C-alpha positions as a printed Julia matrix, in Angstrom:
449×3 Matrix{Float64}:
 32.92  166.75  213.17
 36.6   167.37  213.81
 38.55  164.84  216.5
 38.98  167.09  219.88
 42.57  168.03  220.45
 44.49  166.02  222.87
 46.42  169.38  224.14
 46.35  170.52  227.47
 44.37  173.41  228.84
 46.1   176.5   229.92
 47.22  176.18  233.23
 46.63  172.45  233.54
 50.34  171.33  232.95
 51.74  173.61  236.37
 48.37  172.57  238.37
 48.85  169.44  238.05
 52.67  168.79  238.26
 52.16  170.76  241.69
 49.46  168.55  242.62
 51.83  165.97  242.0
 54.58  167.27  243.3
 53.05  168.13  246.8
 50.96  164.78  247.05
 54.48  162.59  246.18
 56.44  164.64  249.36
 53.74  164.1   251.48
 53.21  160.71  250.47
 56.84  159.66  250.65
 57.39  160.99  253.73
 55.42  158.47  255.1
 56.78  155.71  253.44
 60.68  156.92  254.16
 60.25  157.63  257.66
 59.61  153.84  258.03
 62.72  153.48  256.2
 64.82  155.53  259.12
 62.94  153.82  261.68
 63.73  150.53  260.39
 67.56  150.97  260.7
 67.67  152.72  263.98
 64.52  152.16  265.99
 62.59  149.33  264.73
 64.93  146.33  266.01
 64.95  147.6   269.7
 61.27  148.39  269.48
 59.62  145.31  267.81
 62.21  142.67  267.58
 64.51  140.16  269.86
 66.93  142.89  271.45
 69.14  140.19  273.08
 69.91  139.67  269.56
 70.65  142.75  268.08
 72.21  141.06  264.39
 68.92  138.98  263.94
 66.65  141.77  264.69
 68.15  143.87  262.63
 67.99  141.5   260.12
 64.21  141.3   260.43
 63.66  144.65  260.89
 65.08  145.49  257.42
 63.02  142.72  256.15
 59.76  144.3   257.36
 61.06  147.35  254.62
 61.08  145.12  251.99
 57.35  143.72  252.78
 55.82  146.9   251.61
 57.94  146.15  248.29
 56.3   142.59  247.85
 52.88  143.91  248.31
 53.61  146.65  245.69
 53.07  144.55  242.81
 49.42  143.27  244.49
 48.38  146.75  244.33
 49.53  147.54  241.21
 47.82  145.19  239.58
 44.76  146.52  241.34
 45.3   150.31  241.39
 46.26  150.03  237.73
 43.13  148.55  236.11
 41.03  150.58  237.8
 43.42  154.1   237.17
 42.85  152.93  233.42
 39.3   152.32  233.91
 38.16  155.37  235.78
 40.51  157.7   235.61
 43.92  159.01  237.2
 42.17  161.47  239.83
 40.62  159.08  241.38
 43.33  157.28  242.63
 45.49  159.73  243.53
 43.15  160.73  246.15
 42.76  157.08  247.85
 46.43  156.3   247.6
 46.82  159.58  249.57
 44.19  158.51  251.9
 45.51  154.97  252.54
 48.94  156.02  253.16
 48.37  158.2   256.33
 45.87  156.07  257.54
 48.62  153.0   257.81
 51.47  155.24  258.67
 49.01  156.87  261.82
 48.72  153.21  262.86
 52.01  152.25  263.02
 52.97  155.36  265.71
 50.23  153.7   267.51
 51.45  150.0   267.55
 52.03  148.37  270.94
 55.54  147.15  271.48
 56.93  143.48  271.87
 57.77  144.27  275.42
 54.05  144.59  275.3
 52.53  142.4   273.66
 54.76  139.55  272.62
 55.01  138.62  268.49
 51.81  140.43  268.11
 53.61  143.71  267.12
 55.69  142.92  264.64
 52.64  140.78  263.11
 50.65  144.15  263.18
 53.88  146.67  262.32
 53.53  143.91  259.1
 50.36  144.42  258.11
 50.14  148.07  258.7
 53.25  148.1   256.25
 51.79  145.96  253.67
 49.14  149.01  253.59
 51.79  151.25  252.74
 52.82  149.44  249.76
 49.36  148.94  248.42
 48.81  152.63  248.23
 52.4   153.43  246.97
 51.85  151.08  244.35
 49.81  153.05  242.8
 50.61  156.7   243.99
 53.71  157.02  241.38
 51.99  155.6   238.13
 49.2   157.36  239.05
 51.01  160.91  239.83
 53.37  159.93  236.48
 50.08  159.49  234.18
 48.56  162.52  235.08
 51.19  164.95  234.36
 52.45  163.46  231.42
 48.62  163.59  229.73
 48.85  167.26  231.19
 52.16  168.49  229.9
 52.98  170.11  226.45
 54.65  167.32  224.34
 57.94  169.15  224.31
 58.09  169.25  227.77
 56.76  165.77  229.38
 60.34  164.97  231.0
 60.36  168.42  232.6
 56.76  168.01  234.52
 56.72  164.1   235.02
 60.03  165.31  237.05
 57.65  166.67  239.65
 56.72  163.47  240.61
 59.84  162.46  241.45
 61.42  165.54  242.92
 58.39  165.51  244.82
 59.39  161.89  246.49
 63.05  163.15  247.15
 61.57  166.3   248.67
 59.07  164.17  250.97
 62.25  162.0   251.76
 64.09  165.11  252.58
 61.1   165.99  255.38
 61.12  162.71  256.57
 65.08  162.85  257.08
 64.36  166.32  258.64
 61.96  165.36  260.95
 63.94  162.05  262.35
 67.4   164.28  263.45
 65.82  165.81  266.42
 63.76  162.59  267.26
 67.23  160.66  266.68
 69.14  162.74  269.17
 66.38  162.32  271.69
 68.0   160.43  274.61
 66.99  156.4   274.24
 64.88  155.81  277.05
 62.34  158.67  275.68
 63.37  157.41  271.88
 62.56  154.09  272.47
 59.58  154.97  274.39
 57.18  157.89  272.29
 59.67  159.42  270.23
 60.0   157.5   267.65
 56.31  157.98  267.22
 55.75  161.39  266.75
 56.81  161.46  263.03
 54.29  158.57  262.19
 51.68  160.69  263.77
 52.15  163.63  261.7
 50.5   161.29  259.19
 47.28  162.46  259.73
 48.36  166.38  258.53
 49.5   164.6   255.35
 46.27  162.65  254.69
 44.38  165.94  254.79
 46.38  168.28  253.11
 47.02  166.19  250.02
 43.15  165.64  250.05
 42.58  168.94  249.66
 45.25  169.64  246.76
 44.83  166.55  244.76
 40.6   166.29  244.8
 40.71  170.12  242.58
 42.79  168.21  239.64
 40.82  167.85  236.38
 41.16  164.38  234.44
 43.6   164.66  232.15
 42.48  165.84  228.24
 43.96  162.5   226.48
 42.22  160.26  228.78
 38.82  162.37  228.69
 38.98  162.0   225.2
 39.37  158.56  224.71
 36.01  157.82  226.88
 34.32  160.32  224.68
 35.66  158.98  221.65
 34.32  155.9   219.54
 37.89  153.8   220.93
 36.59  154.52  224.53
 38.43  152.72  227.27
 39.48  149.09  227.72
 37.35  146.32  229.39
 40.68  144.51  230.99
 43.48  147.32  231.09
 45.6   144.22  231.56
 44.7   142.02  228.9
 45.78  144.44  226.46
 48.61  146.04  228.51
 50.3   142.1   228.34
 49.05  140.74  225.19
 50.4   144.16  223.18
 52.65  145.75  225.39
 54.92  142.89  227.39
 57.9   143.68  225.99
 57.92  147.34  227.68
 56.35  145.82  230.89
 59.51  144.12  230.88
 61.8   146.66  229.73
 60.06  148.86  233.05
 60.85  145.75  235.47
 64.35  145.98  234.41
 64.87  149.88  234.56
 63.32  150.0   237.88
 65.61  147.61  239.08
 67.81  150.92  239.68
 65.5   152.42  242.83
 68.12  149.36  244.91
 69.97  152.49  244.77
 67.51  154.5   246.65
 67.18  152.01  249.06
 70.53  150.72  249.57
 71.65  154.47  249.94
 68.27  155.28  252.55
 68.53  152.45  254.43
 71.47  149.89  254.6
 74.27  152.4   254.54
 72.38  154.22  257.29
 72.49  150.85  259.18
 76.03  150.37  257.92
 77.1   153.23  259.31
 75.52  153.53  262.76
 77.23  149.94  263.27
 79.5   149.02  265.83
 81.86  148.68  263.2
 82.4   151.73  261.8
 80.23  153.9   264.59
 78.64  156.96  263.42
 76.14  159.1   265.03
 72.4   158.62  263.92
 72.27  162.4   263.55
 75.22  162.68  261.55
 74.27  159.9   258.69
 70.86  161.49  258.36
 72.16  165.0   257.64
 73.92  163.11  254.54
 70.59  161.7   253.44
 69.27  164.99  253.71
 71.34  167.46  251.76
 71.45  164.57  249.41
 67.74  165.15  248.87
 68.21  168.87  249.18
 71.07  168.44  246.14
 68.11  165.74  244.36
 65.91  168.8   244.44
 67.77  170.65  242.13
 69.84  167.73  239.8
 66.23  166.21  238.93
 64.45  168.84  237.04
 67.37  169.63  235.57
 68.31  166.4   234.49
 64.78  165.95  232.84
 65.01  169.44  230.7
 67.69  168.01  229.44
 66.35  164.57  228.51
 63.27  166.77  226.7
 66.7   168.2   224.57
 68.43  165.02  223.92
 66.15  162.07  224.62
 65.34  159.98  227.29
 67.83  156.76  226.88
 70.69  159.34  227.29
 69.76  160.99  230.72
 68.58  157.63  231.78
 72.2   155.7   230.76
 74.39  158.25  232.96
 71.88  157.78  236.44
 72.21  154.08  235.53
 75.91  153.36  234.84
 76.52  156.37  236.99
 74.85  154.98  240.19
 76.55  151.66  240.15
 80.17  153.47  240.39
 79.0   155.71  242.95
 78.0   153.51  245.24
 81.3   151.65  245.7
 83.17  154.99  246.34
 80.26  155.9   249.11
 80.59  152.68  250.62
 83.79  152.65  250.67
 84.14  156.55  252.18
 81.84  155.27  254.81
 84.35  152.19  255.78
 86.91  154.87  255.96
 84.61  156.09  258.87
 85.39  159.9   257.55
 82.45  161.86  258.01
 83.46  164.59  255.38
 84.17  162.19  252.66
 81.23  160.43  253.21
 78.81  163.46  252.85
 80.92  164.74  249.62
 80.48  161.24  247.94
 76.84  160.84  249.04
 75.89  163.9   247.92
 77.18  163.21  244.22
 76.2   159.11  244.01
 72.43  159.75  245.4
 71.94  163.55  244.63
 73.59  164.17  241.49
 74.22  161.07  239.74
 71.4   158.52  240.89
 69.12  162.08  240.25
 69.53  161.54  236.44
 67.52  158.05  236.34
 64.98  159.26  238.91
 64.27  162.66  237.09
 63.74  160.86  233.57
 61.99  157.32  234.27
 58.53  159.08  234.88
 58.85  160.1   231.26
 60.7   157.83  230.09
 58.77  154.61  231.29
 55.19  156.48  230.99
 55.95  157.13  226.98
 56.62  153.84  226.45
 53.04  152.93  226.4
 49.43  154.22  225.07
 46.64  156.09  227.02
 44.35  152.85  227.79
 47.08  151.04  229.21
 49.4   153.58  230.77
 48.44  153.72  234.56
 48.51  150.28  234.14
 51.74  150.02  232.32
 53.77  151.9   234.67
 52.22  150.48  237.93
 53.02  147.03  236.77
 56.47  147.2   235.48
 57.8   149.63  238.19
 56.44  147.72  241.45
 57.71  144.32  240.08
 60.92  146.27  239.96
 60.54  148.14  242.77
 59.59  145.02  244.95
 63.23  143.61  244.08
 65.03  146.72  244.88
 63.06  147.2   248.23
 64.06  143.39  249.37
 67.94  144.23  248.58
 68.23  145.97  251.91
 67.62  142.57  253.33
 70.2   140.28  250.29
 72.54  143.48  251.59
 72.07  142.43  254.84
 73.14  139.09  254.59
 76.36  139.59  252.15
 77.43  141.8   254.15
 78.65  138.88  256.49
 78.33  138.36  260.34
 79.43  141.5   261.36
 77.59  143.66  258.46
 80.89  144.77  257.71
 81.87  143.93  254.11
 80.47  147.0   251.54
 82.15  146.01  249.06
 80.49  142.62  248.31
 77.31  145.13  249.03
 78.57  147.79  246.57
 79.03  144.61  243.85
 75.63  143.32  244.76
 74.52  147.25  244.29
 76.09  147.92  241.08
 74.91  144.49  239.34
 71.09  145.37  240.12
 72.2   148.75  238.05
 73.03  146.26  234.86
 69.34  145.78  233.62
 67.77  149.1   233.72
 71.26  149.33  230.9
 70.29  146.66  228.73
 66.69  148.15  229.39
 67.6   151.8   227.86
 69.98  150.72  225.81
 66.85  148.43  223.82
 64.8   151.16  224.18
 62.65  153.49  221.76
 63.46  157.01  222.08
 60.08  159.09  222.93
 60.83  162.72  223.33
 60.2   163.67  220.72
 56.72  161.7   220.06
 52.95  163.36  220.1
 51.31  162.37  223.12
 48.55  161.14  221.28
 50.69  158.42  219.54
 52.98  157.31  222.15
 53.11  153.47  222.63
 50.85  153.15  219.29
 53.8   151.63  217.36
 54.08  148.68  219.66
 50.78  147.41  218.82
 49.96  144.56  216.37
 48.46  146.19  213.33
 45.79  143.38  213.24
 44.5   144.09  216.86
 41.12  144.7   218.0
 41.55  145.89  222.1
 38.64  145.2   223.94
 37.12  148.32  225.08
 34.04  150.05  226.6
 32.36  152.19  224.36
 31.89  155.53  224.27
């Protein structure tokens, strides 16, 4: 009897990059409209306000939490993605995510109940980076099994665009709560946007519990290979040097979240004195620019190869960031949009459109949920506690970018030395991508079929 085919079904590659695609936004935009309340709201909500340094400080620090409980979850989400399938937890990431984000709009405040509420604002952000932990590796796996093999960078973009666009809505939503006066900001304003959680937890329900399992992974339960018993047994024992490769490469989101969050704090200082409103219209055509630059930075990594695309978003970013900074310092509104707009939507755009591909290829069916959830939270978890290291190097007055743009641009140094070591995929059969990195002599534990 002949081996089924690994190809997609017609139809399956656009279903589920949309499904992907719409789940990411909606998923993102809860986790990035913590971000914006972090560096405007959070410190006068839940912190010390007769010390407005340390509780910023803190409140920063509660955005990198979600980044140390990332890796938690990944290790959890990602044996049982490889286990049971990709669908499965797409849905409950979706689920968890509005759930936690409801909560937070509907956390007392310390003028209420003392240290309580940043203890609970904690924990209910800890469940936020459980569920993103696995909501990209998941998303990733499922459209790369789906999509025709000359055109995985193209639909693992979705993903990705897909995050920018939720960050765009969450951007969107926060001007007009921003420019609300403070006594009503400080009071329910600021939790309107968390609310809207709940319209996110059912919509993406809806979308994301129609996807089929992909074709590769079907057939690997039906076949005589099946599935593995410990996903990450075999994920470290075969496949640790691209776990580590993915740690470093995702070492370049601290340009996502230096760009989101600490020049949004930086610049809505005392010391250079911006308007809320004003920083997060840069944020958002950024996005809007990200929207287009991503795609179109993955068609052409399905032309030339991944290490390419990837190399340019890398080295790019880490310039870019010093001339934002620096525009902001300037305190010129029109040169800071103009250089945000090219460091986070154009440049920055070419590593975030090709890693979903590019990391995702690097390893095998059994282990590739697994593989991606591992390497990019570990990754992830260091660039979401550089808001914080930014924080501090930034000296007393949180005035000094460039030791932040230095600290910025040496976090975009591994994901180089990552790429540059690199295999080139693009051009690999689905079927046989991350089969060359496996000991010739190995037996993988699996389940049968």
């Amino acid at each position: 009897m002949s081996v089924p085919t690994a190809s997609p079904p017609t139809g399956q590659p656009k279903k589920a990059a949309t499904a992907a695609w719409i789940g990411s936004a909606l998923e993102y935009y809860d986790f990035f409209i913590y971000g914006s309340a972090a560096a405007l709201i959070f410190p006068e909500v839940f912190f010390d306000e007769s010390d407005p340094a340390t509780a910023t400080l803190l409140s920063l620090a509660t955005f990198g939490v979600a980044y140390a409980a990332r890796p938690v979850g990944a290790l959890f989400l990602g044996h049982i993605g490889d286990r049971v399938g990709r669908k499965k937890i797409m849905v409950f990431t979706l689920i968890l995510m509005g759930l936690s984000t409801f909560l937070i709009g509907c956390l007392p405040t310390r003028a209420q109940v003392g240290t309580l509420a940043p203890v609970l604002l904690v924990l209910c952000r800890v469940l936020q980076g459980i569920s993103a932990a696995g909501e990209q590796a998941s998303a990733n796996s499922m459209t790369l099994e789906h999509a025709p093999p000359h055109r995985r960078g193209f639909f693992t973009s979705f993903t990705l665009s897909g995050t920018q666009g939720g960050q765009l809505l969450a951007t969107l939503v926060f001007i007009p709560v921003a420019a609300l006066p403070d006594d009503q900001l400080l009071s329910w304003g600021w939790r309107i946007p968390f609310w809207l959680s709940v319209a996110v937890a059912v919509v993406g329900y809806v979308i994301r519990r129609k996807l089929d399992e992909t074709p590769v992974f079907a057939q690997q339960q039906a076949s005589g290979e099946g599935v593995a018993k410990l996903p990450l047994a075999v994920l470290l024992r075969e496949h640790w040097a691209d776990v580590l490769r993915v740690i470093a490469g995702a070492l370049v989101a601290s340009v996502s979240t230096i760009f989101t969050v600490w020049a949004l704090a930086y610049a809505t200082s005392d010391s250079v004195g911006m308007s809320r409103s004003s920083m997060l219209w840069v944020g958002a055509l950024a996005n809007l620019v990200a929207l287009a630059a991503i795609p179109l930075w993955a068609v052409l990594s399905d032309r030339v190869g991944r290490r390419p695309v990837f190399l340019i978003g890398a080295a790019g970013s880490a310039v870019a960031m010093f001339a934002y900074l620096w525009a902001i310092s300037t305190g010129s509104y029109p040169l800071t949009l103009v250089l945000g707009v090219v460091a986070f939507g154009v440049l920055y755009s070419a590593a975030n459109g090709v890693w979903p591909s590019f990391y995702g290829e690097m390893f095998p069916t059994r282990v590739r949920l697994s593989g991606m959830a591992v390497g990019t939270q570990i990754g992830f978890a260091v660039a979401g506690f550089a808001v914080t290291f930014a924080a501090q190097i930034a000296g007393p007055d949180g005035a000094d970018w460039s030791a932040v743009a230095l600290f910025t641009a040496a976090l975009c140094v591994p994901p180089v030395v990552a790429a540059l070591s690199a295999r080139e995929t693009a051009k690999v059969p689905t079927e046989e991508l991350g089969e060359r990195t496996r000991p010739e002599a190995s037996q993988p534990e699996t389940v049968g079929a």
